[in-house]
mmCIF file with all atom_site columns, C-alpha atoms in Angstrom:
data_model
loop_
_atom_site.group_PDB
_atom_site.id
_atom_site.type_symbol
_atom_site.label_atom_id
_atom_site.label_alt_id
_atom_site.label_comp_id
_atom_site.label_asym_id
_atom_site.label_entity_id
_atom_site.label_seq_id
_atom_site.pdbx_PDB_ins_code
_atom_site.Cartn_x
_atom_site.Cartn_y
_atom_site.Cartn_z
_atom_site.occupancy
_atom_site.B_iso_or_equiv
_atom_site.pdbx_formal_charge
_atom_site.auth_seq_id
_atom_site.auth_comp_id
_atom_site.auth_asym_id
_atom_site.auth_atom_id
_atom_site.pdbx_PDB_model_num
ATOM 1   C CA . MET A 1 1   ? 10.797  1.018   9.378   1.00 0.00 ? 1   MET A CA 1
ATOM 2   C CA . LEU A 1 2   ? 8.307   -0.857  7.682   1.00 0.00 ? 2   LEU A CA 1
ATOM 3   C CA . GLU A 1 3   ? 5.482   -3.408  8.708   1.00 0.00 ? 3   GLU A CA 1
ATOM 4   C CA . ILE A 1 4   ? 2.817   -4.744  6.921   1.00 0.00 ? 4   ILE A CA 1
ATOM 5   C CA . ARG A 1 5   ? 0.447   -6.474  8.426   1.00 0.00 ? 5   ARG A CA 1
ATOM 6   C CA . GLY A 1 6   ? -2.667  -8.323  7.227   1.00 0.00 ? 6   GLY A CA 1
ATOM 7   C CA . LEU A 1 7   ? -2.818  -6.395  4.287   1.00 0.00 ? 7   LEU A CA 1
ATOM 8   C CA . CYS A 1 8   ? -5.782  -7.407  1.996   1.00 0.00 ? 8   CYS A CA 1
ATOM 9   C CA . SER A 1 9   ? -6.189  -5.262  -1.178  1.00 0.00 ? 9   SER A CA 1
ATOM 10  C CA . GLY A 1 10  ? -7.290  -5.701  -4.703  1.00 0.00 ? 10  GLY A CA 1
ATOM 11  C CA . TYR A 1 11  ? -9.103  -4.028  -7.400  1.00 0.00 ? 11  TYR A CA 1
ATOM 12  C CA . GLY A 1 12  ? -12.981 -3.074  -7.342  1.00 0.00 ? 12  GLY A CA 1
ATOM 13  C CA . ARG A 1 13  ? -14.326 -6.567  -6.485  1.00 0.00 ? 13  ARG A CA 1
ATOM 14  C CA . ALA A 1 14  ? -11.615 -8.334  -7.068  1.00 0.00 ? 14  ALA A CA 1
ATOM 15  C CA . GLN A 1 15  ? -9.508  -9.035  -3.830  1.00 0.00 ? 15  GLN A CA 1
ATOM 16  C CA . VAL A 1 16  ? -5.800  -9.769  -4.908  1.00 0.00 ? 16  VAL A CA 1
ATOM 17  C CA . LEU A 1 17  ? -4.010  -9.798  -1.738  1.00 0.00 ? 17  LEU A CA 1
ATOM 18  C CA . PHE A 1 18  ? -4.661  -11.909 1.802   1.00 0.00 ? 18  PHE A CA 1
ATOM 19  C CA . ASP A 1 19  ? -3.355  -11.177 4.955   1.00 0.00 ? 19  ASP A CA 1
ATOM 20  C CA . VAL A 1 20  ? -0.184  -9.987  3.789   1.00 0.00 ? 20  VAL A CA 1
ATOM 21  C CA . ASP A 1 21  ? 2.798   -9.640  6.675   1.00 0.00 ? 21  ASP A CA 1
ATOM 22  C CA . VAL A 1 22  ? 6.003   -8.160  5.587   1.00 0.00 ? 22  VAL A CA 1
ATOM 23  C CA . ALA A 1 23  ? 8.399   -6.513  7.627   1.00 0.00 ? 23  ALA A CA 1
ATOM 24  C CA . VAL A 1 24  ? 11.815  -4.687  6.778   1.00 0.00 ? 24  VAL A CA 1
ATOM 25  C CA . GLY A 1 25  ? 13.947  -2.976  9.090   1.00 0.00 ? 25  GLY A CA 1
ATOM 26  C CA . ALA A 1 26  ? 16.570  -0.093  8.522   1.00 0.00 ? 26  ALA A CA 1
ATOM 27  C CA . GLY A 1 27  ? 19.845  -1.338  6.045   1.00 0.00 ? 27  GLY A CA 1
ATOM 28  C CA . GLN A 1 28  ? 17.837  -4.079  5.365   1.00 0.00 ? 28  GLN A CA 1
ATOM 29  C CA . VAL A 1 29  ? 16.524  -5.803  2.059   1.00 0.00 ? 29  VAL A CA 1
ATOM 30  C CA . ALA A 1 30  ? 13.329  -7.976  1.898   1.00 0.00 ? 30  ALA A CA 1
ATOM 31  C CA . CYS A 1 31  ? 13.109  -9.656  -0.721  1.00 0.00 ? 31  CYS A CA 1
ATOM 32  C CA . VAL A 1 32  ? 9.237   -10.544 -2.488  1.00 0.00 ? 32  VAL A CA 1
ATOM 33  C CA . MET A 1 33  ? 9.201   -13.376 -4.210  1.00 0.00 ? 33  MET A CA 1
ATOM 34  C CA . GLY A 1 34  ? 6.531   -15.697 -6.470  1.00 0.00 ? 34  GLY A CA 1
ATOM 35  C CA . ARG A 1 35  ? 5.289   -16.981 -9.892  1.00 0.00 ? 35  ARG A CA 1
ATOM 36  C CA . ASN A 1 36  ? 3.507   -14.230 -12.084 1.00 0.00 ? 36  ASN A CA 1
ATOM 37  C CA . GLY A 1 37  ? 0.295   -12.724 -11.266 1.00 0.00 ? 37  GLY A CA 1
ATOM 38  C CA . VAL A 1 38  ? 0.413   -13.838 -7.540  1.00 0.00 ? 38  VAL A CA 1
ATOM 39  C CA . GLY A 1 39  ? -0.302  -10.278 -6.413  1.00 0.00 ? 39  GLY A CA 1
ATOM 40  C CA . LYS A 1 40  ? 3.707   -9.018  -5.517  1.00 0.00 ? 40  LYS A CA 1
ATOM 41  C CA . THR A 1 41  ? 2.816   -5.541  -7.569  1.00 0.00 ? 41  THR A CA 1
ATOM 42  C CA . THR A 1 42  ? -0.080  -5.290  -5.860  1.00 0.00 ? 42  THR A CA 1
ATOM 43  C CA . LEU A 1 43  ? 1.527   -5.630  -2.866  1.00 0.00 ? 43  LEU A CA 1
ATOM 44  C CA . LEU A 1 44  ? 4.059   -2.965  -3.775  1.00 0.00 ? 44  LEU A CA 1
ATOM 45  C CA . ASN A 1 45  ? 1.110   -0.430  -5.186  1.00 0.00 ? 45  ASN A CA 1
ATOM 46  C CA . THR A 1 46  ? -1.050  -0.692  -1.666  1.00 0.00 ? 46  THR A CA 1
ATOM 47  C CA . VAL A 1 47  ? 2.119   -0.207  0.545   1.00 0.00 ? 47  VAL A CA 1
ATOM 48  C CA . MET A 1 48  ? 2.901   3.197   -1.490  1.00 0.00 ? 48  MET A CA 1
ATOM 49  C CA . GLY A 1 49  ? -0.783  3.518   -1.756  1.00 0.00 ? 49  GLY A CA 1
ATOM 50  C CA . LEU A 1 50  ? -1.795  3.487   -5.503  1.00 0.00 ? 50  LEU A CA 1
ATOM 51  C CA . VAL A 1 51  ? -4.112  0.680   -4.254  1.00 0.00 ? 51  VAL A CA 1
ATOM 52  C CA . PRO A 1 52  ? -6.303  1.221   -1.869  1.00 0.00 ? 52  PRO A CA 1
ATOM 53  C CA . ALA A 1 53  ? -5.910  -1.238  1.412   1.00 0.00 ? 53  ALA A CA 1
ATOM 54  C CA . VAL A 1 54  ? -9.509  -3.217  2.147   1.00 0.00 ? 54  VAL A CA 1
ATOM 55  C CA . ARG A 1 55  ? -7.834  -4.392  5.482   1.00 0.00 ? 55  ARG A CA 1
ATOM 56  C CA . GLY A 1 56  ? -4.835  -4.494  7.543   1.00 0.00 ? 56  GLY A CA 1
ATOM 57  C CA . THR A 1 57  ? -2.118  -1.909  7.737   1.00 0.00 ? 57  THR A CA 1
ATOM 58  C CA . VAL A 1 58  ? 0.926   -0.463  6.723   1.00 0.00 ? 58  VAL A CA 1
ATOM 59  C CA . VAL A 1 59  ? 3.088   1.216   9.198   1.00 0.00 ? 59  VAL A CA 1
ATOM 60  C CA . PHE A 1 60  ? 6.163   3.574   8.145   1.00 0.00 ? 60  PHE A CA 1
ATOM 61  C CA . ASP A 1 61  ? 8.495   4.523   10.878  1.00 0.00 ? 61  ASP A CA 1
ATOM 62  C CA . GLY A 1 62  ? 6.073   3.855   13.654  1.00 0.00 ? 62  GLY A CA 1
ATOM 63  C CA . THR A 1 63  ? 3.381   5.614   11.837  1.00 0.00 ? 63  THR A CA 1
ATOM 64  C CA . ASP A 1 64  ? 0.009   4.267   10.592  1.00 0.00 ? 64  ASP A CA 1
ATOM 65  C CA . ILE A 1 65  ? -0.007  5.295   6.539   1.00 0.00 ? 65  ILE A CA 1
ATOM 66  C CA . THR A 1 66  ? -2.893  2.974   5.525   1.00 0.00 ? 66  THR A CA 1
ATOM 67  C CA . ARG A 1 67  ? -4.903  5.710   4.089   1.00 0.00 ? 67  ARG A CA 1
ATOM 68  C CA . THR A 1 68  ? -2.024  8.299   3.752   1.00 0.00 ? 68  THR A CA 1
ATOM 69  C CA . PRO A 1 69  ? -2.160  9.581   -0.070  1.00 0.00 ? 69  PRO A CA 1
ATOM 70  C CA . THR A 1 70  ? 1.075   8.409   -2.294  1.00 0.00 ? 70  THR A CA 1
ATOM 71  C CA . HIS A 1 71  ? 2.600   11.881  -2.342  1.00 0.00 ? 71  HIS A CA 1
ATOM 72  C CA . ALA A 1 72  ? 2.202   12.181  1.639   1.00 0.00 ? 72  ALA A CA 1
ATOM 73  C CA . ARG A 1 73  ? 4.132   8.867   1.887   1.00 0.00 ? 73  ARG A CA 1
ATOM 74  C CA . VAL A 1 74  ? 7.062   10.125  -0.959  1.00 0.00 ? 74  VAL A CA 1
ATOM 75  C CA . ARG A 1 75  ? 7.329   13.077  1.200   1.00 0.00 ? 75  ARG A CA 1
ATOM 76  C CA . SER A 1 76  ? 7.674   11.027  4.600   1.00 0.00 ? 76  SER A CA 1
ATOM 77  C CA . GLY A 1 77  ? 10.969  9.611   2.982   1.00 0.00 ? 77  GLY A CA 1
ATOM 78  C CA . MET A 1 78  ? 9.380   6.942   0.462   1.00 0.00 ? 78  MET A CA 1
ATOM 79  C CA . GLY A 1 79  ? 11.119  6.157   -2.741  1.00 0.00 ? 79  GLY A CA 1
ATOM 80  C CA . TYR A 1 80  ? 9.326   3.708   -5.898  1.00 0.00 ? 80  TYR A CA 1
ATOM 81  C CA . ALA A 1 81  ? 10.636  2.990   -8.669  1.00 0.00 ? 81  ALA A CA 1
ATOM 82  C CA . PRO A 1 82  ? 7.501   0.716   -10.192 1.00 0.00 ? 82  PRO A CA 1
ATOM 83  C CA . GLN A 1 83  ? 8.165   -2.295  -12.505 1.00 0.00 ? 83  GLN A CA 1
ATOM 84  C CA . GLY A 1 84  ? 8.964   -0.759  -16.336 1.00 0.00 ? 84  GLY A CA 1
ATOM 85  C CA . HIS A 1 85  ? 11.772  1.199   -16.595 1.00 0.00 ? 85  HIS A CA 1
ATOM 86  C CA . GLU A 1 86  ? 9.610   4.374   -16.491 1.00 0.00 ? 86  GLU A CA 1
ATOM 87  C CA . THR A 1 87  ? 11.252  7.385   -17.051 1.00 0.00 ? 87  THR A CA 1
ATOM 88  C CA . PHE A 1 88  ? 9.473   10.735  -18.750 1.00 0.00 ? 88  PHE A CA 1
ATOM 89  C CA . ALA A 1 89  ? 10.748  10.018  -21.868 1.00 0.00 ? 89  ALA A CA 1
ATOM 90  C CA . PRO A 1 90  ? 10.228  13.825  -23.998 1.00 0.00 ? 90  PRO A CA 1
ATOM 91  C CA . LEU A 1 91  ? 12.723  14.981  -20.755 1.00 0.00 ? 91  LEU A CA 1
ATOM 92  C CA . THR A 1 92  ? 16.620  14.244  -20.534 1.00 0.00 ? 92  THR A CA 1
ATOM 93  C CA . VAL A 1 93  ? 18.469  12.121  -18.020 1.00 0.00 ? 93  VAL A CA 1
ATOM 94  C CA . TRP A 1 94  ? 19.319  15.839  -16.302 1.00 0.00 ? 94  TRP A CA 1
ATOM 95  C CA . GLU A 1 95  ? 15.757  16.885  -16.445 1.00 0.00 ? 95  GLU A CA 1
ATOM 96  C CA . ASN A 1 96  ? 14.459  13.375  -14.853 1.00 0.00 ? 96  ASN A CA 1
ATOM 97  C CA . LEU A 1 97  ? 16.644  13.634  -11.825 1.00 0.00 ? 97  LEU A CA 1
ATOM 98  C CA . ARG A 1 98  ? 15.907  17.446  -11.779 1.00 0.00 ? 98  ARG A CA 1
ATOM 99  C CA . VAL A 1 99  ? 12.133  16.985  -11.307 1.00 0.00 ? 99  VAL A CA 1
ATOM 100 C CA . ALA A 1 100 ? 12.336  14.761  -8.850  1.00 0.00 ? 100 ALA A CA 1
ATOM 101 C CA . ALA A 1 101 ? 14.569  17.293  -6.990  1.00 0.00 ? 101 ALA A CA 1
ATOM 102 C CA . ASP A 1 102 ? 12.505  20.010  -7.306  1.00 0.00 ? 102 ASP A CA 1
ATOM 103 C CA . GLY A 1 103 ? 10.238  18.745  -4.494  1.00 0.00 ? 103 GLY A CA 1
ATOM 104 C CA . ALA A 1 104 ? 12.860  17.941  -2.426  1.00 0.00 ? 104 ALA A CA 1
ATOM 105 C CA . SER A 1 105 ? 15.169  19.416  0.169   1.00 0.00 ? 105 SER A CA 1
ATOM 106 C CA . ARG A 1 106 ? 18.022  22.044  -0.334  1.00 0.00 ? 106 ARG A CA 1
ATOM 107 C CA . GLY A 1 107 ? 20.249  19.150  -0.416  1.00 0.00 ? 107 GLY A CA 1
ATOM 108 C CA . ALA A 1 108 ? 18.676  17.681  -3.889  1.00 0.00 ? 108 ALA A CA 1
ATOM 109 C CA . GLN A 1 109 ? 21.703  19.331  -5.799  1.00 0.00 ? 109 GLN A CA 1
ATOM 110 C CA . VAL A 1 110 ? 24.111  17.072  -3.665  1.00 0.00 ? 110 VAL A CA 1
ATOM 111 C CA . SER A 1 111 ? 21.739  14.018  -3.994  1.00 0.00 ? 111 SER A CA 1
ATOM 112 C CA . ILE A 1 112 ? 21.517  14.296  -7.750  1.00 0.00 ? 112 ILE A CA 1
ATOM 113 C CA . GLU A 1 113 ? 25.476  14.283  -7.671  1.00 0.00 ? 113 GLU A CA 1
ATOM 114 C CA . ALA A 1 114 ? 25.095  11.311  -5.319  1.00 0.00 ? 114 ALA A CA 1
ATOM 115 C CA . GLN A 1 115 ? 22.717  8.717   -7.726  1.00 0.00 ? 115 GLN A CA 1
ATOM 116 C CA . LEU A 1 116 ? 25.127  9.888   -10.478 1.00 0.00 ? 116 LEU A CA 1
ATOM 117 C CA . GLU A 1 117 ? 28.334  8.660   -8.454  1.00 0.00 ? 117 GLU A CA 1
ATOM 118 C CA . LEU A 1 118 ? 25.830  4.769   -7.506  1.00 0.00 ? 118 LEU A CA 1
ATOM 119 C CA . PHE A 1 119 ? 25.292  5.164   -11.174 1.00 0.00 ? 119 PHE A CA 1
ATOM 120 C CA . PRO A 1 120 ? 27.879  6.256   -13.512 1.00 0.00 ? 120 PRO A CA 1
ATOM 121 C CA . ARG A 1 121 ? 27.076  4.714   -16.617 1.00 0.00 ? 121 ARG A CA 1
ATOM 122 C CA . LEU A 1 122 ? 24.331  7.811   -16.892 1.00 0.00 ? 122 LEU A CA 1
ATOM 123 C CA . LYS A 1 123 ? 26.987  10.807  -16.204 1.00 0.00 ? 123 LYS A CA 1
ATOM 124 C CA . PRO A 1 124 ? 27.838  10.928  -20.362 1.00 0.00 ? 124 PRO A CA 1
ATOM 125 C CA . LEU A 1 125 ? 23.791  10.259  -20.901 1.00 0.00 ? 125 LEU A CA 1
ATOM 126 C CA . LEU A 1 126 ? 22.709  13.896  -19.226 1.00 0.00 ? 126 LEU A CA 1
ATOM 127 C CA . LYS A 1 127 ? 21.578  15.497  -22.317 1.00 0.00 ? 127 LYS A CA 1
ATOM 128 C CA . ARG A 1 128 ? 20.109  12.037  -24.158 1.00 0.00 ? 128 ARG A CA 1
ATOM 129 C CA . ARG A 1 129 ? 16.353  12.421  -23.652 1.00 0.00 ? 129 ARG A CA 1
ATOM 130 C CA . ALA A 1 130 ? 15.348  9.123   -21.690 1.00 0.00 ? 130 ALA A CA 1
ATOM 131 C CA . GLY A 1 131 ? 12.963  7.869   -24.063 1.00 0.00 ? 131 GLY A CA 1
ATOM 132 C CA . LEU A 1 132 ? 16.295  7.061   -26.138 1.00 0.00 ? 132 LEU A CA 1
ATOM 133 C CA . LEU A 1 133 ? 17.884  4.938   -23.182 1.00 0.00 ? 133 LEU A CA 1
ATOM 134 C CA . SER A 1 134 ? 18.517  1.559   -23.459 1.00 0.00 ? 134 SER A CA 1
ATOM 135 C CA . GLY A 1 135 ? 16.297  -0.530  -20.744 1.00 0.00 ? 135 GLY A CA 1
ATOM 136 C CA . GLY A 1 136 ? 19.425  -0.862  -18.685 1.00 0.00 ? 136 GLY A CA 1
ATOM 137 C CA . GLN A 1 137 ? 19.790  2.795   -18.730 1.00 0.00 ? 137 GLN A CA 1
ATOM 138 C CA . ALA A 1 138 ? 16.565  3.448   -18.121 1.00 0.00 ? 138 ALA A CA 1
ATOM 139 C CA . GLN A 1 139 ? 16.355  1.717   -15.331 1.00 0.00 ? 139 GLN A CA 1
ATOM 140 C CA . GLN A 1 140 ? 19.056  2.720   -14.018 1.00 0.00 ? 140 GLN A CA 1
ATOM 141 C CA . LEU A 1 141 ? 17.645  6.535   -14.485 1.00 0.00 ? 141 LEU A CA 1
ATOM 142 C CA . ALA A 1 142 ? 14.153  5.152   -12.957 1.00 0.00 ? 142 ALA A CA 1
ATOM 143 C CA . ILE A 1 143 ? 16.078  4.263   -9.775  1.00 0.00 ? 143 ILE A CA 1
ATOM 144 C CA . ALA A 1 144 ? 18.553  7.026   -8.943  1.00 0.00 ? 144 ALA A CA 1
ATOM 145 C CA . ARG A 1 145 ? 15.149  9.432   -9.649  1.00 0.00 ? 145 ARG A CA 1
ATOM 146 C CA . ALA A 1 146 ? 13.782  7.616   -6.813  1.00 0.00 ? 146 ALA A CA 1
ATOM 147 C CA . LEU A 1 147 ? 16.758  7.974   -5.365  1.00 0.00 ? 147 LEU A CA 1
ATOM 148 C CA . VAL A 1 148 ? 17.017  11.865  -5.396  1.00 0.00 ? 148 VAL A CA 1
ATOM 149 C CA . ALA A 1 149 ? 14.511  12.693  -2.694  1.00 0.00 ? 149 ALA A CA 1
ATOM 150 C CA . ASP A 1 150 ? 16.875  10.784  0.049   1.00 0.00 ? 150 ASP A CA 1
ATOM 151 C CA . PRO A 1 151 ? 14.387  8.121   0.641   1.00 0.00 ? 151 PRO A CA 1
ATOM 152 C CA . ARG A 1 152 ? 14.387  6.097   3.950   1.00 0.00 ? 152 ARG A CA 1
ATOM 153 C CA . LEU A 1 153 ? 12.918  3.254   2.374   1.00 0.00 ? 153 LEU A CA 1
ATOM 154 C CA . LEU A 1 154 ? 12.954  1.958   -1.299  1.00 0.00 ? 154 LEU A CA 1
ATOM 155 C CA . VAL A 1 155 ? 10.530  0.337   -2.743  1.00 0.00 ? 155 VAL A CA 1
ATOM 156 C CA . LEU A 1 156 ? 11.933  -1.259  -6.140  1.00 0.00 ? 156 LEU A CA 1
ATOM 157 C CA . ASP A 1 157 ? 9.573   -3.443  -8.378  1.00 0.00 ? 157 ASP A CA 1
ATOM 158 C CA . GLU A 1 158 ? 11.930  -5.957  -10.513 1.00 0.00 ? 158 GLU A CA 1
ATOM 159 C CA . PRO A 1 159 ? 14.630  -3.571  -11.243 1.00 0.00 ? 159 PRO A CA 1
ATOM 160 C CA . THR A 1 160 ? 16.815  -6.323  -12.972 1.00 0.00 ? 160 THR A CA 1
ATOM 161 C CA . GLU A 1 161 ? 13.641  -7.228  -15.720 1.00 0.00 ? 161 GLU A CA 1
ATOM 162 C CA . GLY A 1 162 ? 14.698  -8.001  -19.082 1.00 0.00 ? 162 GLY A CA 1
ATOM 163 C CA . ILE A 1 163 ? 18.157  -5.965  -18.613 1.00 0.00 ? 163 ILE A CA 1
ATOM 164 C CA . GLN A 1 164 ? 21.465  -7.542  -20.040 1.00 0.00 ? 164 GLN A CA 1
ATOM 165 C CA . PRO A 1 165 ? 23.664  -9.037  -17.213 1.00 0.00 ? 165 PRO A CA 1
ATOM 166 C CA . SER A 1 166 ? 26.238  -6.377  -17.011 1.00 0.00 ? 166 SER A CA 1
ATOM 167 C CA . ILE A 1 167 ? 24.081  -4.167  -16.130 1.00 0.00 ? 167 ILE A CA 1
ATOM 168 C CA . VAL A 1 168 ? 22.200  -6.385  -13.855 1.00 0.00 ? 168 VAL A CA 1
ATOM 169 C CA . ALA A 1 169 ? 25.492  -6.589  -12.021 1.00 0.00 ? 169 ALA A CA 1
ATOM 170 C CA . GLU A 1 170 ? 25.533  -2.923  -11.576 1.00 0.00 ? 170 GLU A CA 1
ATOM 171 C CA . ILE A 1 171 ? 22.120  -2.487  -10.159 1.00 0.00 ? 171 ILE A CA 1
ATOM 172 C CA . ALA A 1 172 ? 22.059  -5.211  -7.727  1.00 0.00 ? 172 ALA A CA 1
ATOM 173 C CA . GLU A 1 173 ? 25.357  -3.417  -6.734  1.00 0.00 ? 173 GLU A CA 1
ATOM 174 C CA . ALA A 1 174 ? 23.922  -0.295  -6.698  1.00 0.00 ? 174 ALA A CA 1
ATOM 175 C CA . ILE A 1 175 ? 21.476  -1.711  -4.258  1.00 0.00 ? 175 ILE A CA 1
ATOM 176 C CA . ALA A 1 176 ? 23.689  -3.224  -1.689  1.00 0.00 ? 176 ALA A CA 1
ATOM 177 C CA . ARG A 1 177 ? 25.239  -0.094  -1.297  1.00 0.00 ? 177 ARG A CA 1
ATOM 178 C CA . VAL A 1 178 ? 22.129  1.974   -0.576  1.00 0.00 ? 178 VAL A CA 1
ATOM 179 C CA . ALA A 1 179 ? 20.852  -0.609  1.914   1.00 0.00 ? 179 ALA A CA 1
ATOM 180 C CA . ALA A 1 180 ? 24.813  -0.669  3.335   1.00 0.00 ? 180 ALA A CA 1
ATOM 181 C CA . ARG A 1 181 ? 23.941  3.365   4.156   1.00 0.00 ? 181 ARG A CA 1
ATOM 182 C CA . GLY A 1 182 ? 21.018  2.545   6.204   1.00 0.00 ? 182 GLY A CA 1
ATOM 183 C CA . VAL A 1 183 ? 17.798  2.707   3.733   1.00 0.00 ? 183 VAL A CA 1
ATOM 184 C CA . ALA A 1 184 ? 15.272  -0.065  4.121   1.00 0.00 ? 184 ALA A CA 1
ATOM 185 C CA . VAL A 1 185 ? 14.572  -1.675  0.990   1.00 0.00 ? 185 VAL A CA 1
ATOM 186 C CA . LEU A 1 186 ? 11.554  -3.477  -0.445  1.00 0.00 ? 186 LEU A CA 1
ATOM 187 C CA . LEU A 1 187 ? 12.441  -5.429  -3.523  1.00 0.00 ? 187 LEU A CA 1
ATOM 188 C CA . VAL A 1 188 ? 10.749  -7.717  -5.745  1.00 0.00 ? 188 VAL A CA 1
ATOM 189 C CA . GLU A 1 189 ? 13.090  -9.460  -7.546  1.00 0.00 ? 189 GLU A CA 1
ATOM 190 C CA . GLN A 1 190 ? 12.889  -12.640 -10.128 1.00 0.00 ? 190 GLN A CA 1
ATOM 191 C CA . TYR A 1 191 ? 16.293  -14.060 -10.580 1.00 0.00 ? 191 TYR A CA 1
ATOM 192 C CA . LEU A 1 192 ? 17.011  -16.262 -7.686  1.00 0.00 ? 192 LEU A CA 1
ATOM 193 C CA . ASP A 1 193 ? 21.050  -15.255 -7.551  1.00 0.00 ? 193 ASP A CA 1
ATOM 194 C CA . VAL A 1 194 ? 19.901  -11.339 -7.556  1.00 0.00 ? 194 VAL A CA 1
ATOM 195 C CA . ALA A 1 195 ? 17.804  -12.153 -4.842  1.00 0.00 ? 195 ALA A CA 1
ATOM 196 C CA . LEU A 1 196 ? 19.470  -14.438 -2.425  1.00 0.00 ? 196 LEU A CA 1
ATOM 197 C CA . GLY A 1 197 ? 22.810  -11.935 -2.659  1.00 0.00 ? 197 GLY A CA 1
ATOM 198 C CA . LEU A 1 198 ? 21.037  -8.838  -2.046  1.00 0.00 ? 198 LEU A CA 1
ATOM 199 C CA . ALA A 1 199 ? 18.422  -9.968  0.809   1.00 0.00 ? 199 ALA A CA 1
ATOM 200 C CA . ASP A 1 200 ? 17.852  -10.038 4.220   1.00 0.00 ? 200 ASP A CA 1
ATOM 201 C CA . THR A 1 201 ? 14.670  -11.854 4.605   1.00 0.00 ? 201 THR A CA 1
ATOM 202 C CA . VAL A 1 202 ? 12.393  -13.606 2.149   1.00 0.00 ? 202 VAL A CA 1
ATOM 203 C CA . THR A 1 203 ? 8.602   -13.880 1.515   1.00 0.00 ? 203 THR A CA 1
ATOM 204 C CA . VAL A 1 204 ? 7.237   -16.007 -1.139  1.00 0.00 ? 204 VAL A CA 1
ATOM 205 C CA . MET A 1 205 ? 3.748   -15.167 -2.245  1.00 0.00 ? 205 MET A CA 1
ATOM 206 C CA . ASP A 1 206 ? 1.368   -18.005 -3.724  1.00 0.00 ? 206 ASP A CA 1
ATOM 207 C CA . ALA A 1 207 ? -2.285  -16.490 -4.815  1.00 0.00 ? 207 ALA A CA 1
ATOM 208 C CA . GLY A 1 208 ? -2.109  -13.504 -3.054  1.00 0.00 ? 208 GLY A CA 1
ATOM 209 C CA . ARG A 1 209 ? -0.911  -15.117 -0.265  1.00 0.00 ? 209 ARG A CA 1
ATOM 210 C CA . VAL A 1 210 ? 2.404   -15.546 1.975   1.00 0.00 ? 210 VAL A CA 1
ATOM 211 C CA . VAL A 1 211 ? 3.258   -19.033 1.498   1.00 0.00 ? 211 VAL A CA 1
ATOM 212 C CA . TYR A 1 212 ? 7.119   -18.878 2.905   1.00 0.00 ? 212 TYR A CA 1
ATOM 213 C CA . ALA A 1 213 ? 8.774   -16.218 4.995   1.00 0.00 ? 213 ALA A CA 1
ATOM 214 C CA . GLY A 1 214 ? 12.234  -16.416 6.672   1.00 0.00 ? 214 GLY A CA 1
ATOM 215 C CA . GLU A 1 215 ? 16.021  -15.373 6.859   1.00 0.00 ? 215 GLU A CA 1
ATOM 216 C CA . ALA A 1 216 ? 17.218  -15.442 3.444   1.00 0.00 ? 216 ALA A CA 1
ATOM 217 C CA . SER A 1 217 ? 20.210  -17.494 4.471   1.00 0.00 ? 217 SER A CA 1
ATOM 218 C CA . GLY A 1 218 ? 17.682  -20.486 5.066   1.00 0.00 ? 218 GLY A CA 1
ATOM 219 C CA . PHE A 1 219 ? 15.971  -20.126 1.797   1.00 0.00 ? 219 PHE A CA 1
ATOM 220 C CA . SER A 1 220 ? 17.113  -23.545 0.109   1.00 0.00 ? 220 SER A CA 1
ATOM 221 C CA . SER A 1 221 ? 17.046  -24.660 -3.470  1.00 0.00 ? 221 SER A CA 1
ATOM 222 C CA . ASP A 1 222 ? 14.304  -27.543 -2.508  1.00 0.00 ? 222 ASP A CA 1
ATOM 223 C CA . ASP A 1 223 ? 12.391  -24.263 -1.195  1.00 0.00 ? 223 ASP A CA 1
ATOM 224 C CA . ALA A 1 224 ? 13.000  -22.345 -4.590  1.00 0.00 ? 224 ALA A CA 1
ATOM 225 C CA . ALA A 1 225 ? 12.295  -25.656 -6.588  1.00 0.00 ? 225 ALA A CA 1
ATOM 226 C CA . ARG A 1 226 ? 8.775   -25.839 -4.595  1.00 0.00 ? 226 ARG A CA 1
ATOM 227 C CA . LEU A 1 227 ? 7.334   -22.592 -4.497  1.00 0.00 ? 227 LEU A CA 1
ATOM 228 C CA . LEU A 1 228 ? 8.914   -20.522 -7.463  1.00 0.00 ? 228 LEU A CA 1
ATOM 229 C CA . ALA A 1 229 ? 9.099   -23.284 -10.096 1.00 0.00 ? 229 ALA A CA 1
ATOM 230 C CA . VAL A 1 230 ? 6.612   -22.604 -13.236 1.00 0.00 ? 230 VAL A CA 1
#
């Protein structure tokens, strides 16, 4: 579904990514991990076209999208919930979902209902402004909004950051359900238990490079201590 090959990118003259390879298939969860500041968010932003690639390729569903603008990537079937529980704060929960649905297919109304089933905590909050939601509620809304257009690839940047444990469990369950229906998930996650509970594959980055890549089942506690400890 998604193949990242030899990807290099950065900001101006500051290169952040160096020859990064990551792949995720339909129905799989590929988790990218690493210490703070190693380039994980830059990787996701480059996949989404928010940061231009310097070298390498991003291939989505067999098509090279390395130079494709962000809006075209979204329309081709990519959904993104960036770090920071981003929502349209002045709009209600319902309006946030409708904004996402406006550019989607005729089945958008059905998709909104599906996301509310995925995140039932949002149902009684449809008339509440997004800016008044808790961090966990806002994160659920951000993910639901990314899913309204029925993407084939969901890109998530630390969806459990700063969220209470009960909602972390709900978000993890929702991600598992999304993958189970065939959506590919590219996930940056800070909590090891959550990551390994969801992931099919693990990629660890350090200083903009891949230092570990393999099946999640083979990622040991020794690997975690060596590669992820601060």
